[in-house]
């Protein structure tokens, strides 16, 4: 496998190891790659810690260095789900314990990071050869929070 050249770094307020364990509890088969705490670092943020993890084959860093920066909806991660079971699993896991639901398959986890929990079927319907099916799926999705695959198709 080629080495990943770009990896997101997620800035949180404190405890990178705890955050990494949280994400690893949601994304099964992930792994903690490294963890390091920097004490008396001489940086403006003072003490900080960094965890590196792999989720679904993608590396992430978590930098816990104080409250200077917060997540916004300008950046989100899309989870492509194969079926309703996967949609339900990720939606429930990410919105639990302080997370929140948003419109059209968007949600936030307890750290405020935005996710799009999207079934592959939505993309298939949005690109269907029949325009009516495309429009129906799109309009149905606009009315949802968590995407319900069965409600994307005309009855």
mmCIF file of C-alpha atoms in Angstrom:
data_model
loop_
_atom_site.group_PDB
_atom_site.id
_atom_site.type_symbol
_atom_site.label_atom_id
_atom_site.label_comp_id
_atom_site.label_asym_id
_atom_site.label_seq_id
_atom_site.Cartn_x
_atom_site.Cartn_y
_atom_site.Cartn_z
ATOM 1 C CA UNK A 1 0.000 0.000 0.000
ATOM 2 C CA UNK A 2 1.307 3.453 -0.883
ATOM 3 C CA UNK A 3 2.175 5.713 2.001
ATOM 4 C CA UNK A 4 -0.486 8.323 2.635
ATOM 5 C CA UNK A 5 1.034 11.728 1.835
ATOM 6 C CA UNK A 6 -1.727 13.891 3.296
ATOM 7 C CA UNK A 7 -3.461 13.274 6.604
ATOM 8 C CA UNK A 8 -5.944 15.422 8.482
ATOM 9 C CA UNK A 9 -4.833 16.858 11.812
ATOM 10 C CA UNK A 10 -7.758 17.368 14.164
ATOM 11 C CA UNK A 11 -7.155 20.087 16.797
ATOM 12 C CA UNK A 12 -9.034 19.514 20.033
ATOM 13 C CA UNK A 13 -8.770 21.159 23.417
ATOM 14 C CA UNK A 14 -7.343 18.326 25.526
ATOM 15 C CA UNK A 15 -6.498 14.643 25.799
ATOM 16 C CA UNK A 16 -5.528 13.385 22.339
ATOM 17 C CA UNK A 17 -5.266 9.811 23.591
ATOM 18 C CA UNK A 18 -8.840 9.844 24.907
ATOM 19 C CA UNK A 19 -10.111 11.294 21.611
ATOM 20 C CA UNK A 20 -8.229 8.670 19.601
ATOM 21 C CA UNK A 21 -9.732 5.910 21.741
ATOM 22 C CA UNK A 22 -13.196 7.432 21.156
ATOM 23 C CA UNK A 23 -12.783 7.312 17.362
ATOM 24 C CA UNK A 24 -11.229 3.834 17.510
ATOM 25 C CA UNK A 25 -14.281 2.629 19.444
ATOM 26 C CA UNK A 26 -16.520 3.778 16.580
ATOM 27 C CA UNK A 27 -14.395 2.784 13.593
ATOM 28 C CA UNK A 28 -13.668 -0.886 14.178
ATOM 29 C CA UNK A 29 -10.410 -2.376 12.898
ATOM 30 C CA UNK A 30 -8.671 0.957 13.399
ATOM 31 C CA UNK A 31 -5.435 1.254 15.320
ATOM 32 C CA UNK A 32 -3.449 3.658 17.435
ATOM 33 C CA UNK A 33 -0.164 4.302 15.648
ATOM 34 C CA UNK A 34 1.554 6.565 18.140
ATOM 35 C CA UNK A 35 1.042 8.879 21.080
ATOM 36 C CA UNK A 36 3.313 11.493 22.605
ATOM 37 C CA UNK A 37 2.854 14.105 25.309
ATOM 38 C CA UNK A 38 4.962 17.248 25.151
ATOM 39 C CA UNK A 39 5.529 18.917 28.526
ATOM 40 C CA UNK A 40 7.090 22.356 28.934
ATOM 41 C CA UNK A 41 7.330 22.553 25.157
ATOM 42 C CA UNK A 42 8.101 26.249 24.946
ATOM 43 C CA UNK A 43 5.250 26.724 22.466
ATOM 44 C CA UNK A 44 2.478 29.311 22.965
ATOM 45 C CA UNK A 45 0.033 26.554 23.850
ATOM 46 C CA UNK A 46 2.355 25.118 26.501
ATOM 47 C CA UNK A 47 1.844 21.426 27.169
ATOM 48 C CA UNK A 48 0.160 19.445 24.417
ATOM 49 C CA UNK A 49 -0.199 15.887 23.200
ATOM 50 C CA UNK A 50 -0.494 14.221 19.809
ATOM 51 C CA UNK A 51 -2.046 10.894 18.847
ATOM 52 C CA UNK A 52 -1.802 9.320 15.425
ATOM 53 C CA UNK A 53 -4.371 6.712 14.457
ATOM 54 C CA UNK A 54 -5.661 4.877 11.434
ATOM 55 C CA UNK A 55 -9.393 4.681 10.713
ATOM 56 C CA UNK A 56 -10.685 2.655 7.749
ATOM 57 C CA UNK A 57 -7.217 2.720 6.207
ATOM 58 C CA UNK A 58 -6.774 6.493 6.583
ATOM 59 C CA UNK A 59 -4.297 8.126 8.945
ATOM 60 C CA UNK A 60 -5.371 10.962 11.212
ATOM 61 C CA UNK A 61 -3.528 13.014 13.786
ATOM 62 C CA UNK A 62 -5.175 14.452 16.863
ATOM 63 C CA UNK A 63 -3.474 17.467 18.377
ATOM 64 C CA UNK A 64 -4.706 18.431 21.833
ATOM 65 C CA UNK A 65 -3.303 21.910 22.412
ATOM 66 C CA UNK A 66 -5.949 24.094 24.027
ATOM 67 C CA UNK A 67 -9.161 25.904 23.124
ATOM 68 C CA UNK A 68 -7.782 28.237 20.431
ATOM 69 C CA UNK A 69 -9.492 26.537 17.480
ATOM 70 C CA UNK A 70 -12.869 24.836 16.985
ATOM 71 C CA UNK A 71 -14.278 22.651 14.227
ATOM 72 C CA UNK A 72 -16.782 24.081 11.761
ATOM 73 C CA UNK A 73 -19.022 22.618 9.077
ATOM 74 C CA UNK A 74 -16.586 23.950 6.465
ATOM 75 C CA UNK A 75 -14.773 20.611 6.816
ATOM 76 C CA UNK A 76 -16.495 17.267 7.209
ATOM 77 C CA UNK A 77 -15.723 13.613 6.654
ATOM 78 C CA UNK A 78 -18.022 11.509 4.496
ATOM 79 C CA UNK A 79 -18.696 7.909 5.481
ATOM 80 C CA UNK A 80 -19.908 5.901 2.484
ATOM 81 C CA UNK A 81 -22.261 3.277 3.926
ATOM 82 C CA UNK A 82 -23.156 0.088 2.079
ATOM 83 C CA UNK A 83 -26.599 -0.333 3.693
ATOM 84 C CA UNK A 84 -29.065 0.965 6.277
ATOM 85 C CA UNK A 85 -27.418 -1.060 9.026
ATOM 86 C CA UNK A 86 -24.147 0.844 8.505
ATOM 87 C CA UNK A 87 -25.955 4.181 8.316
ATOM 88 C CA UNK A 88 -27.741 3.414 11.583
ATOM 89 C CA UNK A 89 -24.543 2.265 13.296
ATOM 90 C CA UNK A 90 -22.428 5.318 12.425
ATOM 91 C CA UNK A 91 -25.288 7.759 13.003
ATOM 92 C CA UNK A 92 -25.991 6.398 16.469
ATOM 93 C CA UNK A 93 -22.310 6.156 17.439
ATOM 94 C CA UNK A 94 -21.403 9.652 16.253
ATOM 95 C CA UNK A 95 -24.428 11.454 17.707
ATOM 96 C CA UNK A 96 -24.244 9.706 21.107
ATOM 97 C CA UNK A 97 -22.707 11.247 24.222
ATOM 98 C CA UNK A 98 -22.935 14.880 23.178
ATOM 99 C CA UNK A 99 -23.041 14.608 19.398
ATOM 100 C CA UNK A 100 -25.880 16.156 17.406
ATOM 101 C CA UNK A 101 -28.015 15.472 14.357
ATOM 102 C CA UNK A 102 -28.026 17.767 11.374
ATOM 103 C CA UNK A 103 -29.924 17.821 8.077
ATOM 104 C CA UNK A 104 -29.414 15.628 5.013
ATOM 105 C CA UNK A 105 -27.190 12.984 6.584
ATOM 106 C CA UNK A 106 -24.910 15.428 8.410
ATOM 107 C CA UNK A 107 -24.123 15.059 12.100
ATOM 108 C CA UNK A 108 -21.535 16.145 14.631
ATOM 109 C CA UNK A 109 -19.681 13.979 17.098
ATOM 110 C CA UNK A 110 -19.093 14.920 20.724
ATOM 111 C CA UNK A 111 -16.004 16.945 19.747
ATOM 112 C CA UNK A 112 -18.015 19.012 17.246
ATOM 113 C CA UNK A 113 -16.452 17.383 14.171
ATOM 114 C CA UNK A 114 -18.880 17.183 11.238
ATOM 115 C CA UNK A 115 -19.608 13.912 9.461
ATOM 116 C CA UNK A 116 -21.775 12.981 6.493
ATOM 117 C CA UNK A 117 -23.259 9.513 6.924
ATOM 118 C CA UNK A 118 -24.317 8.709 3.382
ATOM 119 C CA UNK A 119 -25.606 5.441 1.929
ATOM 120 C CA UNK A 120 -24.155 4.436 -1.426
ATOM 121 C CA UNK A 121 -27.752 4.013 -2.632
ATOM 122 C CA UNK A 122 -28.260 7.791 -2.431
ATOM 123 C CA UNK A 123 -25.471 8.339 -4.973
ATOM 124 C CA UNK A 124 -26.901 5.646 -7.228
ATOM 125 C CA UNK A 125 -30.317 7.293 -7.155
ATOM 126 C CA UNK A 126 -28.931 10.800 -7.664
ATOM 127 C CA UNK A 127 -27.234 9.528 -10.823
ATOM 128 C CA UNK A 128 -30.090 7.322 -12.016
ATOM 129 C CA UNK A 129 -30.892 7.454 -15.752
ATOM 130 C CA UNK A 130 -34.480 8.435 -14.930
ATOM 131 C CA UNK A 131 -34.672 12.102 -13.934
ATOM 132 C CA UNK A 132 -37.800 11.513 -11.849
ATOM 133 C CA UNK A 133 -35.938 9.024 -9.631
ATOM 134 C CA UNK A 134 -33.069 11.500 -9.202
ATOM 135 C CA UNK A 135 -35.430 14.288 -8.196
ATOM 136 C CA UNK A 136 -37.477 12.118 -5.853
ATOM 137 C CA UNK A 137 -34.370 10.889 -3.997
ATOM 138 C CA UNK A 138 -32.937 14.390 -3.700
ATOM 139 C CA UNK A 139 -36.188 15.915 -2.415
ATOM 140 C CA UNK A 140 -36.670 13.041 0.040
ATOM 141 C CA UNK A 141 -33.113 13.447 1.353
ATOM 142 C CA UNK A 142 -33.684 17.164 1.964
ATOM 143 C CA UNK A 143 -36.471 16.298 4.434
ATOM 144 C CA UNK A 144 -34.316 13.867 6.462
ATOM 145 C CA UNK A 145 -31.766 14.059 9.204
ATOM 146 C CA UNK A 146 -30.452 10.477 9.204
ATOM 147 C CA UNK A 147 -30.833 9.063 5.696
ATOM 148 C CA UNK A 148 -33.411 6.284 5.451
ATOM 149 C CA UNK A 149 -32.672 4.346 2.272
ATOM 150 C CA UNK A 150 -36.201 2.943 1.893
ATOM 151 C CA UNK A 151 -37.606 6.499 1.868
ATOM 152 C CA UNK A 152 -35.376 7.581 -1.015
ATOM 153 C CA UNK A 153 -37.277 5.508 -3.564
ATOM 154 C CA UNK A 154 -40.780 6.134 -4.826
ATOM 155 C CA UNK A 155 -43.350 3.735 -3.469
#
